[in-house]
Each structure stands twice: as C-alpha cells, then as structure tokens.
Amino acid sequence: MSRLVERQRQRHARRLRPAGFDEFGLRTAMADRILPFLVAAMSFLALLALSGAVGAANLAREWRHGAGSALTVQVPHAQAADAQAARASAVLAALRDTPAIAEANLLSDDQLGDLLAPWLGTGVERLSLPLPSVIEARLRDGRDLPPDLAGKLDSIAPGTLVENHGPWLARLTALARSLQALAALALLVVAAVAVAVVAVATRAGLVARRAAVEIIHGLGATDGYIAGRFATRAMRLAGWGGVFGALAGVPLLFELAHLAAPFARGGEGTSAPSALIGTLPALPVLAGAIGWATAQVTVRRWLRRLR
Amino acid sequence: MIEFENVALRYGPAGASAGSREVLRDLTLIVPQGSFRWLLGPSGAGKTTLMRLLGLSLRPTQGRLRVLGSDVSSASRGTLAALRRRIGVVYQDFRLLGHLSVYDNVALPLRIAGRPEGQIRADVLEMLRWVGLSGRSDARPNALSGGEQQRTAIARAVIARPTLLIADEPTGNLDETQAERLMALFKEMNRLGTTVIVATHNDAMVARHPAPALRLVDGRIHERRSAS
C-alpha cells in the first residue's frame, strides 16, 4: 500500500516538475547530436533490413498466388479443326472434373495471339501456323498436382503436355524465406547495436554527472526517479534519431517500389513499400522505446554501486 | 531516534583487514528523537565519516545502526530513499549543483518529495529571504561567495523540515551574526521536534549554545555535556 502511495507521489512529482527543469544537467551530459545521429543510422539500417524482409515476403506471396498454383496444358494441333476443338474441350472437361483443379480456362485465339505477339508479332492467325490449344488451370490452395493427371490427359488427347510451375516456385519461395531470415537477423543485430549505443551514451552521461547523481540520490531521490530522468532524455534523443532515420529511408522506399514493380502482380504494384510506409511511424516509437528501456536498465544497475 | 550498537566502519576492501583502515570503532550510543547534539573532535577523528553514516551515504561494516526507527543495514533501497528525504544534511563542501540556480538548488528536495510547485515557490522564497539570499535566487553557485554558498546549502538542508538535521561545520564560512542566526534556526527546528547534530570546531559557538556533545577521539565516541 505504501509502495503504491509512493509511486503515485512520484508520478505526481513528475507532473508538477517545471518544464525544462534539468536537475542532472542532461542536456549537456547526453548531448543532442551524437546519439540521435547514431540512432538515425541504426533506424535507416533497420528500414533497409525491413525492406528486404517485407519485399521478399511480398514477392513470395505474389509468386505463390500468381504462379504457384498454375498449370499450363497444351493440346497439340490436330489436322481437322473440328477434331482440335473436340480434343481441347475433352481435356478441359477432364481438368474441370479433377478435384485438385480450382479453375481451368481455354485461351481464346486472341489471348493466344497476345501471348505469342512478343515472338511472332501481331496477326499470328494469318501465319497459318499449327498452334496448339492452350488451357490455363489453377490448383486449389494447398493441393498438389495429381501424379496421374498427365497420363490421363494424354490418353484423352495424345501429345498433351502438362507444365507445372510448382517446382521452380518452391525454390523461389525457399530463397525468399532465406532472405527473410537474413533480414530478421540483420534487424536483431541493428537493435542490439542500438541498445549498446544507448547504453554507452547513458553510462557516459552518468560518469559526466556522477556528482549530481550522488547529491540528488543523497537528497532522497529513488532509483526510479533518477532512472526516469535519464530514460526520458534517452527516449527523446533516440526517438528523434528514429524520426530522422525514417525520413531518410522514404526516398529509398520509393526507389525500391519502382524496382520491385515489374516483379509484382500487375506490373505497377507497389504493395511491398506500401506495407513498409505503414511501418515508418513505428520506427521512432521503437527507437524511443529501446532508448527508454536501455537507459532504465543501465541507470538502475549503475545506481547499485551507491548505497 | 538514532541508535548505534557496536558500530564500526572500515574503508577499503570489504571483509579484508589488510589494506583497509578502520575509521570508526565500538560506537554504542543513543540520540533520542528531538534532541540536540554537538559533534566535536579533532580533525581526522572521524566526524565527517560519522556524518556520512547518519546521512545514509555509508553503511557500517560492523554492528547495527538504526536511524529514525529503521535498521539501515537491512532496509530496502526504497526505504533508504524515503529515510533520506526525512534527513537534511549540510555538507562541509556544500555539494551544490553548479548548473542550477540558487532557487532550483533549494527547491530540489521539495521537487524530489513531489510537493506542488506553488507551495515550493512560496517555501523557497521565504527560506531565501530568511537566509538573506532573496536577491540571489537566479545566481549560479559559482557566482556566490563562500558564505552565500553555505547559506544556500543550509537552506536546501532545512527546506523540507527534516526529522533529522546533520550539519558538518555549518558556520565555517559565516560571520558571527550569520552564525548566530543559523544557530537560532537550528534551535527553533529542534524545539519543533527535529533531531539536530552539528559537527564543529567552533568552540566559542559551542560555549554560547550549551548542549550535550558527542566527542570523537580516534574513531571512538565519548558523550558529555558541553561546558556552559
């Protein structure tokens, strides 16, 4: 109960303390240049790592969604036009009857023309080439390609080819996951370095203001009071560092968005950086929280040497 | 009440007698609450160390010390902080904060104690008026004379109306009139219930204000009544 009253009294004291009252002289002991600059650099690096993590995750998701469940089925050209249409329809029907297939569509001549335009130019139909019918199909989420599907389709229309995009996509997904793990590791290292930087700055402040700390401790200030003053200062400096680091990262994010766009679905998508831009305000908050917590721990441990 | 029971204090590595120096030994005495004591003795007898024990800056290396009802050896850090807020200390070297004004130095114990700023302002201005520093409230300690610094230190020690007041040579930089004024303040606080312990070499002052004295000789204490 008395501890509760004491805490309330300390909170009350903090509210009443005049703005700018700096009994420890921390405005000079924990200067407002080096620490924000270092934390800004850490925040910028964190943003880079985060960009890597989010970008890799988004690309993996795009690929999974776009190609991961896709199959391309080619039904070879038959001599008679009617026979070709019948073979394609039979294969399409067989695909649609397969439980693992969510969707299957026969590409129209125009769609096929668009697909071949980069190689054969426009007006493919005028070349009278024996083009196969092409069916695009999508597997249901979490379902694998039935092993007997290719044989089944070949028996319906001999020469039918089933191209599954799954294997190469699995490799790309593994690569994306590795990149994410590396980015998470980099984030951890950056956070550890930020903690070390704040701890060193706090200890330097304690050494510079040792006499003041001893006097104020002798006047009856609790560990919480003293640690709170250092932590508030460290939180402000680290928070400003986070703001500067985040601002410095904005142009980088847009550049990354531009570079990543061709790999994203729709070509012009900027989904990865949009997610990151949402995390920008969190950087100063996180930096401030790291500053506050690190200073609290550092000061409380240092105060143990005083009675 | 202050209670020493076989208290000893040794500077140096804990638990090692070699390489350490015993400054206080065999201290057993009781100072009742609301009493006044002079602390006398030659330089090097251990007066300042005894003051630091009473101000809770040091812990006895042996024996038991109770200050204001709490055993300082076993008290928690929170309890010790609360005890320190009830103890006013006038240090021989003043120990003012150089980056704060006289006003902020004197206000510091009240701010640490969480008093409302309006009350702090009234109390500090009244105290500064009393010690004759009204016109110097915005000055930094390094712009003050020795006597002004000492009066600032005294104002800071008494501003929170402590239960125990300990003063190490508080009149060393004061003229006779200011010293007498200070003694009047200490005696008034003592009359209102504060335990006051004053370490001094000023025999004339002790003679003018007779009170029981603790005489430290070679780290041991002898309680006696000072000459009237």
Short mmCIF file of C-alpha atoms in Angstrom, two decimals:
data_model
loop_
_atom_site.label_atom_id
_atom_site.label_comp_id
_atom_site.label_asym_id
_atom_site.label_seq_id
_atom_site.Cartn_x
_atom_site.Cartn_y
_atom_site.Cartn_z
CA MET A 1 0.00 0.00 0.00
CA SER A 2 2.77 2.40 1.00
CA ARG A 3 4.62 1.45 -2.20
CA LEU A 4 1.50 2.37 -4.19
CA VAL A 5 1.27 5.72 -2.42
CA GLU A 6 4.96 6.30 -3.09
CA ARG A 7 4.51 5.55 -6.82
CA GLN A 8 1.55 7.91 -7.02
CA ARG A 9 3.57 10.58 -5.27
CA GLN A 10 6.47 10.14 -7.70
CA ARG A 11 4.09 10.37 -10.69
CA HIS A 12 2.60 13.47 -9.13
CA ALA A 13 6.09 14.93 -8.73
CA ARG A 14 6.90 14.25 -12.37
CA ARG A 15 3.73 16.03 -13.47
CA LEU A 16 4.48 19.06 -11.34
CA ARG A 17 8.15 19.41 -12.22
CA PRO A 18 8.55 22.61 -14.23
CA ALA A 19 9.04 22.08 -17.95
CA GLY A 20 12.71 22.13 -18.82
CA PHE A 21 13.89 21.59 -15.24
CA ASP A 22 17.07 19.61 -15.73
CA GLU A 23 18.45 18.77 -12.30
CA PHE A 24 21.03 16.33 -13.68
CA GLY A 25 22.24 18.66 -16.43
CA LEU A 26 21.50 16.00 -19.03
CA ARG A 27 21.05 18.50 -21.85
CA THR A 28 24.83 18.83 -21.90
CA ALA A 29 25.82 15.43 -20.46
CA MET A 30 23.75 13.47 -23.01
CA ALA A 31 24.27 15.75 -25.98
CA ASP A 32 21.66 16.03 -28.68
CA ARG A 33 23.84 15.27 -31.70
CA ILE A 34 25.82 12.04 -31.48
CA LEU A 35 23.11 9.78 -30.07
CA PRO A 36 20.32 10.90 -32.47
CA PHE A 37 22.75 10.61 -35.38
CA LEU A 38 23.76 7.06 -34.43
CA VAL A 39 20.17 6.02 -33.77
CA ALA A 40 19.15 7.60 -37.11
CA ALA A 41 21.79 5.45 -38.82
CA MET A 42 20.51 2.38 -36.94
CA SER A 43 16.92 3.20 -37.92
CA PHE A 44 17.93 3.60 -41.55
CA LEU A 45 19.67 0.22 -41.47
CA ALA A 46 16.62 -1.29 -39.77
CA LEU A 47 14.48 0.11 -42.56
CA LEU A 48 16.78 -1.49 -45.14
CA ALA A 49 16.54 -4.85 -43.40
CA LEU A 50 12.80 -4.47 -43.02
CA SER A 51 12.52 -3.60 -46.72
CA GLY A 52 14.34 -6.80 -47.55
CA ALA A 53 12.11 -8.85 -45.28
CA VAL A 54 8.82 -7.34 -46.40
CA GLY A 55 9.86 -7.26 -50.06
CA ALA A 56 10.89 -10.91 -50.04
CA ALA A 57 7.70 -11.90 -48.25
CA ASN A 58 5.52 -9.97 -50.70
CA LEU A 59 7.25 -11.31 -53.78
CA ALA A 60 6.96 -14.84 -52.45
CA ARG A 61 3.27 -14.26 -51.83
CA GLU A 62 2.79 -12.77 -55.30
CA TRP A 63 4.52 -15.68 -56.94
CA ARG A 64 2.63 -18.19 -54.90
CA HIS A 65 -0.62 -16.56 -55.78
CA GLY A 66 0.18 -15.89 -59.41
CA ALA A 67 2.09 -18.93 -60.49
CA GLY A 68 2.28 -21.27 -57.60
CA SER A 69 -0.99 -22.91 -58.27
CA ALA A 70 -0.84 -22.52 -62.08
CA LEU A 71 -0.65 -25.20 -64.75
CA THR A 72 -0.35 -24.74 -68.45
CA VAL A 73 -1.77 -27.53 -70.59
CA GLN A 74 -1.01 -27.65 -74.31
CA VAL A 75 -3.21 -29.76 -76.57
CA PRO A 76 -1.32 -30.34 -79.86
CA HIS A 77 -2.78 -29.27 -83.12
CA ALA A 78 -4.98 -31.77 -84.95
CA GLN A 79 -5.40 -31.87 -88.69
CA ALA A 80 -9.13 -31.23 -88.65
CA ALA A 81 -10.32 -28.01 -87.00
CA ASP A 82 -13.38 -29.77 -85.52
CA ALA A 83 -11.20 -32.51 -84.08
CA GLN A 84 -8.89 -29.90 -82.44
CA ALA A 85 -11.84 -28.16 -80.77
CA ALA A 86 -13.22 -31.50 -79.57
CA ARG A 87 -9.80 -32.60 -78.16
CA ALA A 88 -9.38 -29.30 -76.33
CA SER A 89 -12.91 -29.46 -74.91
CA ALA A 90 -12.37 -33.04 -73.74
CA VAL A 91 -9.12 -32.10 -71.98
CA LEU A 92 -10.81 -29.01 -70.47
CA ALA A 93 -13.68 -31.12 -69.19
CA ALA A 94 -11.26 -33.67 -67.70
CA LEU A 95 -9.39 -30.88 -65.94
CA ARG A 96 -12.60 -29.38 -64.55
CA ASP A 97 -13.60 -32.82 -63.25
CA THR A 98 -10.33 -33.15 -61.34
CA PRO A 99 -10.94 -32.25 -57.64
CA ALA A 100 -7.49 -30.64 -57.20
CA ILE A 101 -8.19 -28.16 -60.02
CA ALA A 102 -9.95 -24.98 -58.91
CA GLU A 103 -10.28 -23.41 -62.29
CA ALA A 104 -9.44 -24.20 -65.92
CA ASN A 105 -9.92 -21.94 -68.97
CA LEU A 106 -9.20 -22.42 -72.61
CA LEU A 107 -7.31 -19.43 -74.05
CA SER A 108 -9.07 -17.82 -76.98
CA ASP A 109 -7.26 -17.22 -80.27
CA ASP A 110 -6.86 -13.57 -79.33
CA GLN A 111 -5.36 -14.46 -75.95
CA LEU A 112 -3.02 -16.91 -77.62
CA GLY A 113 -2.09 -14.23 -80.15
CA ASP A 114 -1.28 -11.83 -77.32
CA LEU A 115 0.84 -14.49 -75.69
CA LEU A 116 2.86 -15.09 -78.87
CA ALA A 117 2.99 -11.48 -80.03
CA PRO A 118 6.42 -10.81 -78.49
CA TRP A 119 7.92 -13.57 -80.66
CA LEU A 120 5.75 -13.74 -83.77
CA GLY A 121 4.29 -10.25 -83.93
CA THR A 122 0.63 -9.34 -84.26
CA GLY A 123 -1.68 -11.26 -86.57
CA VAL A 124 -0.49 -14.72 -85.65
CA GLU A 125 -3.67 -16.21 -87.10
CA ARG A 126 -2.64 -15.01 -90.57
CA LEU A 127 0.54 -17.11 -90.44
CA SER A 128 -1.49 -20.34 -90.53
CA LEU A 129 0.80 -21.97 -88.05
CA PRO A 130 -0.34 -25.23 -86.42
CA LEU A 131 -0.80 -23.73 -82.97
CA PRO A 132 -1.77 -25.91 -80.01
CA SER A 133 -4.76 -25.13 -77.85
CA VAL A 134 -3.65 -23.78 -74.52
CA ILE A 135 -5.52 -24.22 -71.25
CA GLU A 136 -4.55 -22.34 -68.12
CA ALA A 137 -5.56 -24.07 -64.91
CA ARG A 138 -5.19 -23.24 -61.23
CA LEU A 139 -4.77 -25.74 -58.44
CA ARG A 140 -6.81 -25.41 -55.29
CA ASP A 141 -4.84 -23.88 -52.41
CA GLY A 142 -2.75 -26.49 -50.66
CA ARG A 143 -3.39 -29.16 -53.28
CA ASP A 144 -0.67 -30.84 -55.32
CA LEU A 145 -0.82 -31.84 -58.93
CA PRO A 146 -2.32 -35.37 -59.15
CA PRO A 147 0.52 -37.62 -60.40
CA ASP A 148 -1.71 -39.41 -62.88
CA LEU A 149 -3.15 -36.25 -64.47
CA ALA A 150 -0.61 -36.00 -67.28
CA GLY A 151 -1.20 -39.64 -68.29
CA LYS A 152 -4.95 -39.21 -68.08
CA LEU A 153 -4.91 -36.11 -70.33
CA ASP A 154 -2.52 -37.82 -72.76
CA SER A 155 -4.94 -40.69 -73.12
CA ILE A 156 -7.73 -38.22 -73.96
CA ALA A 157 -5.61 -36.22 -76.42
CA PRO A 158 -2.30 -37.87 -77.31
CA GLY A 159 0.65 -35.49 -77.10
CA THR A 160 -0.95 -33.25 -74.47
CA LEU A 161 1.70 -31.52 -72.33
CA VAL A 162 1.18 -30.50 -68.71
CA GLU A 163 3.58 -27.84 -67.46
CA ASN A 164 3.58 -27.48 -63.71
CA HIS A 165 5.14 -24.28 -62.27
CA GLY A 166 5.32 -25.69 -58.75
CA PRO A 167 8.95 -26.98 -58.55
CA TRP A 168 10.72 -23.77 -59.58
CA LEU A 169 8.32 -21.79 -57.44
CA ALA A 170 9.25 -23.90 -54.40
CA ARG A 171 12.88 -22.95 -54.97
CA LEU A 172 12.00 -19.26 -55.25
CA THR A 173 9.92 -19.49 -52.08
CA ALA A 174 12.85 -21.11 -50.23
CA LEU A 175 15.08 -18.27 -51.48
CA ALA A 176 12.57 -15.67 -50.32
CA ARG A 177 12.35 -17.31 -46.87
CA SER A 178 16.15 -17.32 -46.57
CA LEU A 179 16.19 -13.63 -47.44
CA GLN A 180 13.54 -13.01 -44.79
CA ALA A 181 15.56 -14.89 -42.17
CA LEU A 182 18.67 -12.91 -43.06
CA ALA A 183 16.72 -9.65 -42.85
CA ALA A 184 15.34 -10.64 -39.43
CA LEU A 185 18.86 -11.44 -38.26
CA ALA A 186 20.06 -8.06 -39.55
CA LEU A 187 17.20 -6.39 -37.65
CA LEU A 188 18.24 -8.15 -34.46
CA VAL A 189 21.86 -7.06 -34.92
CA VAL A 190 20.76 -3.46 -35.58
CA ALA A 191 18.58 -3.49 -32.45
CA ALA A 192 21.47 -4.93 -30.39
CA VAL A 193 23.82 -2.22 -31.68
CA ALA A 194 21.18 0.45 -30.89
CA VAL A 195 20.92 -0.91 -27.33
CA ALA A 196 24.72 -0.81 -26.99
CA VAL A 197 24.88 2.75 -28.35
CA VAL A 198 22.23 3.99 -25.91
CA ALA A 199 23.88 2.12 -23.01
CA VAL A 200 27.26 3.69 -23.77
CA ALA A 201 25.70 7.17 -24.07
CA THR A 202 23.83 6.68 -20.79
CA ARG A 203 26.94 5.49 -18.98
CA ALA A 204 28.86 8.47 -20.36
CA GLY A 205 26.07 10.71 -19.02
CA LEU A 206 26.25 9.00 -15.63
CA VAL A 207 30.02 9.44 -15.44
CA ALA A 208 29.75 13.08 -16.50
CA ARG A 209 27.02 13.75 -13.95
CA ARG A 210 28.23 11.43 -11.21
CA ALA A 211 28.43 14.22 -8.63
CA ALA A 212 24.91 15.45 -9.41
CA VAL A 213 23.54 11.89 -9.28
CA GLU A 214 25.19 11.31 -5.89
CA ILE A 215 23.87 14.59 -4.48
CA ILE A 216 20.32 14.01 -5.74
CA HIS A 217 20.44 10.39 -4.57
CA GLY A 218 21.56 11.72 -1.17
CA LEU A 219 18.57 14.07 -1.09
CA GLY A 220 16.26 11.05 -1.21
CA ALA A 221 15.60 10.54 -4.92
CA THR A 222 14.59 6.95 -5.63
CA ASP A 223 16.26 4.81 -8.27
CA GLY A 224 13.07 5.19 -10.30
CA TYR A 225 13.27 8.99 -10.13
CA ILE A 226 16.89 9.08 -11.30
CA ALA A 227 16.50 6.35 -13.93
CA GLY A 228 13.31 8.05 -15.16
CA ARG A 229 15.14 11.32 -15.86
CA PHE A 230 17.90 9.58 -17.84
CA ALA A 231 15.38 7.35 -19.62
CA THR A 232 13.23 10.31 -20.67
CA ARG A 233 16.27 12.03 -22.13
CA ALA A 234 17.44 8.85 -23.91
CA MET A 235 13.91 8.23 -25.22
CA ARG A 236 13.69 11.73 -26.71
CA LEU A 237 17.12 11.55 -28.36
CA ALA A 238 16.56 8.03 -29.70
CA GLY A 239 13.03 8.97 -30.82
CA TRP A 240 14.36 11.92 -32.81
CA GLY A 241 17.03 9.62 -34.27
CA GLY A 242 14.23 7.28 -35.33
CA VAL A 243 12.37 10.16 -36.99
CA PHE A 244 15.46 11.23 -38.96
CA GLY A 245 16.28 7.63 -39.92
CA ALA A 246 12.71 7.03 -41.10
CA LEU A 247 12.67 10.25 -43.14
CA ALA A 248 15.99 9.36 -44.74
CA GLY A 249 14.51 6.00 -45.72
CA VAL A 250 11.46 7.38 -47.56
CA PRO A 251 13.24 8.05 -50.91
CA LEU A 252 14.81 4.62 -50.66
CA LEU A 253 11.42 3.00 -50.24
CA PHE A 254 10.06 4.66 -53.34
CA GLU A 255 13.12 3.61 -55.30
CA LEU A 256 12.63 0.03 -54.11
CA ALA A 257 8.95 0.25 -55.04
CA HIS A 258 9.96 1.28 -58.51
CA LEU A 259 12.49 -1.56 -58.84
CA ALA A 260 10.15 -4.17 -57.40
CA ALA A 261 7.16 -3.16 -59.50
CA PRO A 262 7.93 -5.37 -62.54
CA PHE A 263 8.14 -8.44 -60.29
CA ALA A 264 4.87 -7.72 -58.57
CA ARG A 265 1.49 -8.77 -59.88
CA GLY A 266 0.07 -6.20 -62.27
CA GLY A 267 3.50 -4.78 -63.08
CA GLU A 268 2.97 -1.40 -61.48
CA GLY A 269 2.10 -2.68 -58.00
CA THR A 270 3.82 -1.07 -55.02
CA SER A 271 2.42 -3.35 -52.34
CA ALA A 272 5.76 -4.07 -50.63
CA PRO A 273 6.72 -0.43 -49.99
CA SER A 274 3.13 0.45 -49.02
CA ALA A 275 3.40 -2.05 -46.19
CA LEU A 276 6.75 -0.53 -45.23
CA ILE A 277 5.46 3.02 -45.35
CA GLY A 278 2.90 1.89 -42.81
CA THR A 279 5.76 0.84 -40.52
CA LEU A 280 7.63 4.18 -40.83
CA PRO A 281 5.86 5.80 -37.85
CA ALA A 282 6.72 2.72 -35.79
CA LEU A 283 10.48 3.32 -36.21
CA PRO A 284 10.71 6.42 -33.95
CA VAL A 285 8.41 4.72 -31.44
CA LEU A 286 10.58 1.60 -31.38
CA ALA A 287 13.79 3.64 -31.22
CA GLY A 288 12.34 5.67 -28.35
CA ALA A 289 11.25 2.52 -26.54
CA ILE A 290 14.73 0.99 -26.94
CA GLY A 291 16.26 4.24 -25.63
CA TRP A 292 13.94 4.39 -22.64
CA ALA A 293 14.29 0.74 -21.63
CA THR A 294 18.06 0.63 -22.13
CA ALA A 295 18.61 3.80 -20.09
CA GLN A 296 16.35 2.49 -17.31
CA VAL A 297 18.31 -0.76 -17.02
CA THR A 298 21.71 0.95 -17.34
CA VAL A 299 20.99 3.59 -14.69
CA ARG A 300 19.37 1.19 -12.23
CA ARG A 301 22.33 -1.18 -12.50
CA TRP A 302 24.79 1.71 -12.09
CA LEU A 303 22.93 3.02 -9.04
CA ARG A 304 23.52 -0.30 -7.26
CA ARG A 305 27.03 0.95 -6.51
CA LEU A 306 25.51 3.76 -4.44
CA ARG A 307 24.03 2.84 -1.09
CA MET B 1 15.81 8.20 17.41
CA ILE B 2 19.33 7.21 16.38
CA GLU B 3 20.85 4.08 17.83
CA PHE B 4 24.43 2.87 17.36
CA GLU B 5 25.18 -0.64 18.60
CA ASN B 6 28.86 -1.67 18.39
CA VAL B 7 29.15 0.14 15.08
CA ALA B 8 32.45 0.12 13.24
CA LEU B 9 33.35 1.41 9.81
CA ARG B 10 36.33 0.40 7.81
CA TYR B 11 37.38 1.88 4.46
CA GLY B 12 38.88 -0.49 1.94
CA PRO B 13 38.13 -3.92 0.50
CA ALA B 14 35.11 -5.50 2.19
CA GLY B 15 35.97 -8.23 4.64
CA ALA B 16 39.71 -7.63 4.42
CA SER B 17 41.62 -6.17 7.31
CA ALA B 18 44.87 -5.88 5.35
CA GLY B 19 44.87 -2.78 3.18
CA SER B 20 41.85 -1.29 4.90
CA ARG B 21 41.57 1.40 7.56
CA GLU B 22 39.16 1.38 10.49
CA VAL B 23 37.83 4.92 10.90
CA LEU B 24 35.09 4.33 13.46
CA ARG B 25 35.01 1.59 16.12
CA ASP B 26 32.92 0.38 19.04
CA LEU B 27 30.29 3.11 18.69
CA THR B 28 27.41 2.43 21.05
CA LEU B 29 25.09 5.31 21.80
CA ILE B 30 21.54 6.58 21.55
CA VAL B 31 20.47 10.02 20.37
CA PRO B 32 16.81 10.49 21.36
CA GLN B 33 14.36 11.98 18.87
CA GLY B 34 14.09 15.75 19.22
CA SER B 35 17.46 16.19 20.90
CA PHE B 36 20.39 18.47 20.01
CA ARG B 37 23.98 17.21 19.96
CA TRP B 38 27.25 18.85 19.16
CA LEU B 39 29.72 16.55 17.42
CA LEU B 40 33.23 17.52 18.49
CA GLY B 41 36.70 16.20 17.99
CA PRO B 42 39.99 16.93 16.27
CA SER B 43 40.43 16.78 12.53
CA GLY B 44 40.73 13.19 11.33
CA ALA B 45 38.80 11.81 14.31
CA GLY B 46 36.03 10.53 12.01
CA LYS B 47 33.39 13.27 12.32
CA THR B 48 32.71 13.51 8.59
CA THR B 49 32.55 9.71 8.31
CA LEU B 50 30.06 9.63 11.19
CA MET B 51 28.02 12.32 9.40
CA ARG B 52 28.05 10.21 6.22
CA LEU B 53 26.80 7.22 8.22
CA LEU B 54 23.96 9.35 9.60
CA GLY B 55 23.22 10.75 6.13
CA LEU B 56 22.97 7.13 4.89
CA SER B 57 25.80 7.58 2.39
CA LEU B 58 27.73 4.77 4.09
CA ARG B 59 26.77 1.51 5.74
CA PRO B 60 28.50 0.26 8.90
CA THR B 61 30.93 -2.57 8.23
CA GLN B 62 30.12 -3.94 11.68
CA GLY B 63 27.36 -3.53 14.27
CA ARG B 64 23.84 -2.20 13.94
CA LEU B 65 22.70 1.34 13.16
CA ARG B 66 19.08 2.41 13.43
CA VAL B 67 18.12 5.81 12.04
CA LEU B 68 14.59 7.19 12.53
CA GLY B 69 13.42 3.71 13.52
CA SER B 70 14.89 1.79 10.56
CA ASP B 71 17.83 -0.58 10.58
CA VAL B 72 19.94 0.86 7.77
CA SER B 73 21.80 -2.41 7.15
CA SER B 74 18.68 -4.34 6.25
CA ALA B 75 16.47 -1.56 4.85
CA SER B 76 15.45 -1.76 1.19
CA ARG B 77 16.64 0.85 -1.30
CA GLY B 78 13.16 2.36 -1.38
CA THR B 79 13.08 2.64 2.42
CA LEU B 80 16.52 4.25 2.46
CA ALA B 81 15.42 6.81 -0.15
CA ALA B 82 12.35 7.63 1.94
CA LEU B 83 14.56 7.94 5.03
CA ARG B 84 16.94 10.30 3.21
CA ARG B 85 14.01 12.59 2.40
CA ARG B 86 13.50 12.95 6.16
CA ILE B 87 17.15 13.82 6.75
CA GLY B 88 18.63 17.24 5.99
CA VAL B 89 22.39 17.37 5.50
CA VAL B 90 24.66 20.42 5.38
CA TYR B 91 27.91 19.24 3.84
CA GLN B 92 31.22 20.85 4.64
CA ASP B 93 31.86 21.30 0.91
CA PHE B 94 28.23 22.43 0.35
CA ARG B 95 27.65 19.99 -2.56
CA LEU B 96 25.52 22.43 -4.56
CA LEU B 97 24.60 21.65 -8.16
CA GLY B 98 26.59 24.10 -10.26
CA HIS B 99 24.27 24.07 -13.28
CA LEU B 100 21.20 25.04 -11.20
CA SER B 101 20.28 28.43 -9.80
CA VAL B 102 20.16 29.08 -6.06
CA TYR B 103 16.35 28.83 -6.26
CA ASP B 104 16.45 25.44 -8.01
CA ASN B 105 19.11 24.10 -5.63
CA VAL B 106 16.97 24.97 -2.63
CA ALA B 107 13.77 23.72 -4.32
CA LEU B 108 15.31 20.35 -5.20
CA PRO B 109 14.39 18.38 -2.02
CA LEU B 110 10.77 19.57 -2.32
CA ARG B 111 10.59 18.60 -6.00
CA ILE B 112 12.06 15.17 -5.23
CA ALA B 113 9.45 14.84 -2.49
CA GLY B 114 6.71 15.67 -5.01
CA ARG B 115 5.40 18.84 -3.43
CA PRO B 116 3.15 21.10 -5.56
CA GLU B 117 5.12 23.77 -7.42
CA GLY B 118 3.02 26.58 -5.93
CA GLN B 119 3.88 25.51 -2.39
CA ILE B 120 7.52 25.01 -3.38
CA ARG B 121 7.70 28.57 -4.68
CA ALA B 122 6.27 30.06 -1.51
CA ASP B 123 8.52 27.96 0.76
CA VAL B 124 11.71 28.57 -1.23
CA LEU B 125 11.19 32.31 -1.50
CA GLU B 126 10.51 32.51 2.24
CA MET B 127 13.61 30.43 3.01
CA LEU B 128 15.80 32.50 0.69
CA ARG B 129 14.50 35.65 2.37
CA TRP B 130 15.31 34.16 5.75
CA VAL B 131 18.92 33.27 4.84
CA GLY B 132 19.39 36.64 3.14
CA LEU B 133 19.62 35.38 -0.45
CA SER B 134 16.40 36.88 -1.87
CA GLY B 135 18.31 38.93 -4.40
CA ARG B 136 20.50 36.00 -5.46
CA SER B 137 17.84 33.41 -6.32
CA ASP B 138 18.77 33.31 -10.02
CA ALA B 139 22.52 33.19 -9.44
CA ARG B 140 24.57 30.05 -10.07
CA PRO B 141 26.63 28.73 -7.13
CA ASN B 142 29.93 29.64 -8.76
CA ALA B 143 28.84 33.28 -8.75
CA LEU B 144 28.31 33.19 -4.96
CA SER B 145 30.71 33.90 -2.13
CA GLY B 146 31.63 31.09 0.28
CA GLY B 147 29.17 32.39 2.86
CA GLU B 148 26.37 32.61 0.28
CA GLN B 149 27.08 29.07 -0.88
CA GLN B 150 26.97 27.87 2.73
CA ARG B 151 23.65 29.63 3.31
CA THR B 152 22.28 28.06 0.12
CA ALA B 153 23.37 24.62 1.35
CA ILE B 154 21.73 25.27 4.73
CA ALA B 155 18.51 26.45 3.06
CA ARG B 156 18.43 23.27 0.96
CA ALA B 157 19.00 21.10 4.05
CA VAL B 158 16.16 22.59 6.08
CA ILE B 159 13.61 23.47 3.36
CA ALA B 160 11.76 20.15 3.69
CA ARG B 161 11.57 20.43 7.51
CA PRO B 162 13.59 17.26 8.12
CA THR B 163 13.11 14.96 11.10
CA LEU B 164 16.90 14.70 11.45
CA LEU B 165 19.27 17.55 10.59
CA ILE B 166 23.00 16.94 10.43
CA ALA B 167 25.42 19.75 9.67
CA ASP B 168 29.16 19.46 9.09
CA GLU B 169 30.89 22.74 10.02
CA PRO B 170 27.86 24.82 9.00
CA THR B 171 29.26 28.11 10.29
CA GLY B 172 32.75 27.79 8.79
CA ASN B 173 32.18 30.47 6.14
CA LEU B 174 29.70 32.64 8.06
CA ASP B 175 30.34 35.80 10.04
CA GLU B 176 29.36 35.96 13.71
CA THR B 177 25.93 37.48 13.07
CA GLN B 178 25.02 34.96 10.36
CA ALA B 179 26.31 32.10 12.51
CA GLU B 180 24.12 33.18 15.40
CA ARG B 181 21.15 33.50 13.07
CA LEU B 182 21.82 29.99 11.83
CA MET B 183 22.02 28.64 15.38
CA ALA B 184 18.69 30.31 16.13
CA LEU B 185 17.20 28.45 13.14
CA PHE B 186 18.66 25.10 14.26
CA LYS B 187 17.40 25.59 17.82
CA GLU B 188 13.94 26.57 16.59
CA MET B 189 13.80 23.44 14.42
CA ASN B 190 14.98 21.41 17.40
CA ARG B 191 12.25 22.97 19.55
CA LEU B 192 9.70 21.86 16.91
CA GLY B 193 10.93 18.25 17.17
CA THR B 194 13.83 17.90 14.74
CA THR B 195 16.87 15.99 15.97
CA VAL B 196 19.89 18.22 15.27
CA ILE B 197 23.52 17.10 15.17
CA VAL B 198 26.14 19.76 14.41
CA ALA B 199 29.81 18.96 13.86
CA THR B 200 32.04 21.93 14.53
CA HIS B 201 35.45 23.17 15.59
CA ASN B 202 33.95 26.47 16.72
CA ASP B 203 34.47 26.24 20.50
CA ALA B 204 33.06 29.73 21.07
CA MET B 205 29.82 28.74 19.36
CA VAL B 206 29.61 25.57 21.45
CA ALA B 207 30.20 27.61 24.58
CA ARG B 208 27.45 30.09 23.67
CA HIS B 209 24.94 27.31 23.00
CA PRO B 210 25.43 24.64 25.65
CA ALA B 211 24.09 21.21 24.73
CA PRO B 212 25.16 17.56 25.10
CA ALA B 213 28.16 16.76 22.91
CA LEU B 214 29.45 13.63 21.24
CA ARG B 215 33.24 13.80 21.30
CA LEU B 216 35.04 11.65 18.75
CA VAL B 217 38.59 10.68 19.57
CA ASP B 218 40.47 8.28 17.37
CA GLY B 219 37.25 6.82 15.96
CA ARG B 220 35.65 6.24 19.37
CA ILE B 221 32.95 8.36 20.90
CA HIS B 222 32.54 9.88 24.33
CA GLU B 223 29.23 11.51 25.16
CA ARG B 224 29.42 14.50 27.50
CA ARG B 225 27.63 17.75 28.23
CA SER B 226 29.42 20.75 26.76
CA ALA B 227 30.66 23.47 29.07
CA SER B 228 28.16 26.23 29.71
#
